[in-house]
Amino acid sequence: METVSENACFGGTQGVYTHASTACSCNMTFGLFLPAEAKDGPVPLLWYLSGLTCTHENAMTKAGAQTWAAEHGIALCFPDTSPRGDAVADDDGYDLGQGAGFYVNATEEPWASHYRMWDYVMDELPVLLERNFSLDMDRQSITGHSMGGHGALTMAMSPRGQFRSVSAFSPITNPTASDWGRKQLSAYLGNNEDIWSPHDATLCMRDRGFDGPMLIDTGTNDQFIDLLKPEALAEAAAARRQQIQFRMQPGYDHSYFFVSTFMEDHLAFHAEHLWA
């Protein structure tokens, strides 16, 4: 692991690091904010998964999350959204290939060699973080925006029980029934739709739900709301009687202005459960 940069930030440190990833077979970059409390011992960790076209940097610089993470003594990890590099397969569209990993393990060519973002976020990067930083890996939660909200929800609802709480900003909630999903899942995983279901938050909710609290925010003026399908997840959560706060925020769109507006709420929500 190599340090790209480290900057003082709200009494803590905002770092950017790069390392050779075994899961993705290329160099990967991530951001990590450590609050001041990390100097005295391990602190809880909140993952933030970003959306289509983003890198590790977008939320790190635009979401305002460090302000509230510092207040609650929580670390923040900002992984990249896909593998990158000249040898990594790509596509001319913004919604497939580099910047659009969809947090799955690809099985189809030309993606299978590098696009293993599920293993990267769930397995490889946690081990690297625990080895190199003062983090309490028994206290993890996860959030994300758009494609990252999709990843956060599906990872939280996996059977492993890795996360204490989950939240999402304008998540893609039903990708098997959306143009933001069917294209990518068929490209990465093939045409057998039975294999897609672990990567659809609505289907995961119907199947098993989440053993913990959930918070979902979506703007009523989100320009992509028909692709996100928030109503599908809301109906599945209601049918399951899932512990969830599901909020449609009047007038807000899909931008980081929306994300930063409600970031304080999400950090406080996770802090309550990470420090419990």
Tab-separated table of C-alpha atoms in Angstrom, residues 21-149:
chain	number	residue	atom	x	y	z
A	21	SER	CA	-5.587	-5.539	-5.669
A	22	THR	CA	-5.732	-9.315	-5.932
A	23	ALA	CA	-9.507	-9.290	-6.404
A	24	CYS	CA	-9.441	-6.792	-9.276
A	25	SER	CA	-6.009	-7.707	-10.702
A	26	CYS	CA	-4.968	-4.060	-10.969
A	27	ASN	CA	-4.007	-1.125	-8.803
A	28	MET	CA	-6.914	0.290	-6.802
A	29	THR	CA	-7.269	3.630	-5.026
A	30	PHE	CA	-9.405	4.460	-1.977
A	31	GLY	CA	-9.954	7.347	0.402
A	32	LEU	CA	-10.022	6.940	4.178
A	33	PHE	CA	-10.978	9.546	6.757
A	34	LEU	CA	-9.759	8.832	10.280
A	35	PRO	CA	-11.171	10.990	13.107
A	36	ALA	CA	-8.995	12.284	15.928
A	37	GLU	CA	-10.141	9.404	18.164
A	38	ALA	CA	-8.246	6.920	15.968
A	39	LYS	CA	-5.014	8.183	17.522
A	40	ASP	CA	-6.120	6.654	20.827
A	41	GLY	CA	-7.565	3.351	19.633
A	42	PRO	CA	-9.717	1.614	17.018
A	43	VAL	CA	-12.823	3.445	15.787
A	44	PRO	CA	-15.943	2.197	13.949
A	45	LEU	CA	-16.016	2.281	10.156
A	46	LEU	CA	-18.674	3.539	7.739
A	47	TRP	CA	-18.326	2.571	4.087
A	48	TYR	CA	-19.491	5.024	1.420
A	49	LEU	CA	-20.059	3.510	-2.041
A	50	SER	CA	-20.296	6.001	-4.874
A	51	GLY	CA	-22.400	5.971	-8.038
A	52	LEU	CA	-21.966	5.768	-11.789
A	53	THR	CA	-19.009	7.685	-13.302
A	54	CYS	CA	-17.538	8.419	-9.842
A	55	THR	CA	-14.125	7.610	-8.414
A	56	HIS	CA	-13.081	7.454	-4.751
A	57	GLU	CA	-12.802	11.240	-4.882
A	58	ASN	CA	-16.350	12.465	-5.627
A	59	ALA	CA	-18.002	11.832	-2.267
A	60	MET	CA	-14.750	12.441	-0.435
A	61	THR	CA	-14.715	16.054	-1.660
A	62	LYS	CA	-18.434	16.823	-2.249
A	63	ALA	CA	-20.564	15.016	0.318
A	64	GLY	CA	-19.437	16.866	3.459
A	65	ALA	CA	-19.319	13.595	5.337
A	66	GLN	CA	-16.098	14.226	7.253
A	67	THR	CA	-17.729	17.032	9.249
A	68	TRP	CA	-20.216	14.666	10.835
A	69	ALA	CA	-17.902	11.641	10.960
A	70	ALA	CA	-15.480	13.716	13.049
A	71	GLU	CA	-18.309	14.744	15.377
A	72	HIS	CA	-19.228	11.098	15.986
A	73	GLY	CA	-15.689	9.635	15.998
A	74	ILE	CA	-16.293	7.413	12.972
A	75	ALA	CA	-13.926	6.508	10.126
A	76	LEU	CA	-15.102	6.748	6.508
A	77	CYS	CA	-13.874	4.614	3.626
A	78	PHE	CA	-14.441	5.753	0.033
A	79	PRO	CA	-13.575	2.907	-2.382
A	80	ASP	CA	-13.407	3.409	-6.128
A	81	THR	CA	-16.414	2.302	-8.185
A	82	SER	CA	-14.550	-0.064	-10.521
A	83	PRO	CA	-11.146	-1.381	-11.525
A	84	ARG	CA	-9.166	0.959	-13.774
A	85	GLY	CA	-6.180	0.960	-16.089
A	86	ASP	CA	-5.168	0.478	-19.710
A	87	ALA	CA	-5.483	-3.306	-19.393
A	88	VAL	CA	-8.970	-3.124	-17.845
A	89	ALA	CA	-11.958	-3.628	-20.140
A	90	ASP	CA	-14.134	-0.573	-20.769
A	91	ASP	CA	-17.171	0.517	-22.754
A	92	ASP	CA	-18.073	3.680	-24.643
A	93	GLY	CA	-21.169	4.147	-22.478
A	94	TYR	CA	-20.976	5.902	-19.122
A	95	ASP	CA	-23.005	3.144	-17.447
A	96	LEU	CA	-20.811	0.121	-18.192
A	97	GLY	CA	-17.141	-0.572	-17.652
A	98	GLN	CA	-14.742	1.735	-15.846
A	99	GLY	CA	-16.657	3.879	-13.358
A	100	ALA	CA	-19.590	1.457	-13.455
A	101	GLY	CA	-18.575	-1.725	-11.634
A	102	PHE	CA	-22.043	-2.192	-10.074
A	103	TYR	CA	-20.457	-3.933	-7.052
A	104	VAL	CA	-20.707	-7.447	-8.500
A	105	ASN	CA	-18.216	-10.192	-9.366
A	106	ALA	CA	-18.311	-10.419	-13.152
A	107	THR	CA	-18.316	-13.877	-14.697
A	108	GLU	CA	-18.564	-12.870	-18.378
A	109	GLU	CA	-15.825	-11.734	-20.725
A	110	PRO	CA	-14.256	-9.251	-21.158
A	111	TRP	CA	-15.191	-8.222	-17.602
A	112	ALA	CA	-14.387	-11.315	-15.534
A	113	SER	CA	-10.632	-10.683	-15.317
A	114	HIS	CA	-10.948	-7.448	-13.311
A	115	TYR	CA	-14.534	-6.607	-12.358
A	116	ARG	CA	-14.802	-8.260	-8.947
A	117	MET	CA	-15.992	-5.339	-6.891
A	118	TRP	CA	-18.082	-7.471	-4.520
A	119	ASP	CA	-15.022	-9.397	-3.350
A	120	TYR	CA	-12.974	-6.208	-3.277
A	121	VAL	CA	-15.324	-4.296	-0.963
A	122	MET	CA	-16.534	-7.221	1.133
A	123	ASP	CA	-13.275	-9.143	1.573
A	124	GLU	CA	-10.026	-7.677	0.301
A	125	LEU	CA	-10.254	-4.019	1.285
A	126	PRO	CA	-11.497	-4.727	4.861
A	127	VAL	CA	-8.452	-6.926	5.494
A	128	LEU	CA	-6.139	-4.222	4.148
A	129	LEU	CA	-7.777	-1.553	6.302
A	130	GLU	CA	-7.636	-3.628	9.474
A	131	ARG	CA	-3.967	-4.390	8.877
A	132	ASN	CA	-2.905	-0.788	8.323
A	133	PHE	CA	-5.228	1.490	10.298
A	134	SER	CA	-6.762	1.866	13.760
A	135	LEU	CA	-10.230	0.490	12.964
A	136	ASP	CA	-12.713	-1.644	14.900
A	137	MET	CA	-13.841	-4.039	12.165
A	138	ASP	CA	-16.481	-5.524	14.472
A	139	ARG	CA	-18.289	-2.195	14.102
A	140	GLN	CA	-19.017	-1.602	10.422
A	141	SER	CA	-21.942	0.051	8.642
A	142	ILE	CA	-22.482	0.943	5.002
A	143	THR	CA	-24.090	3.652	2.877
A	144	GLY	CA	-23.987	4.746	-0.742
A	145	HIS	CA	-25.477	6.882	-3.492
A	146	SER	CA	-27.306	5.694	-6.619
A	147	MET	CA	-25.308	2.701	-7.967
A	148	GLY	CA	-23.484	2.830	-4.632
A	149	GLY	CA	-26.796	2.731	-2.809
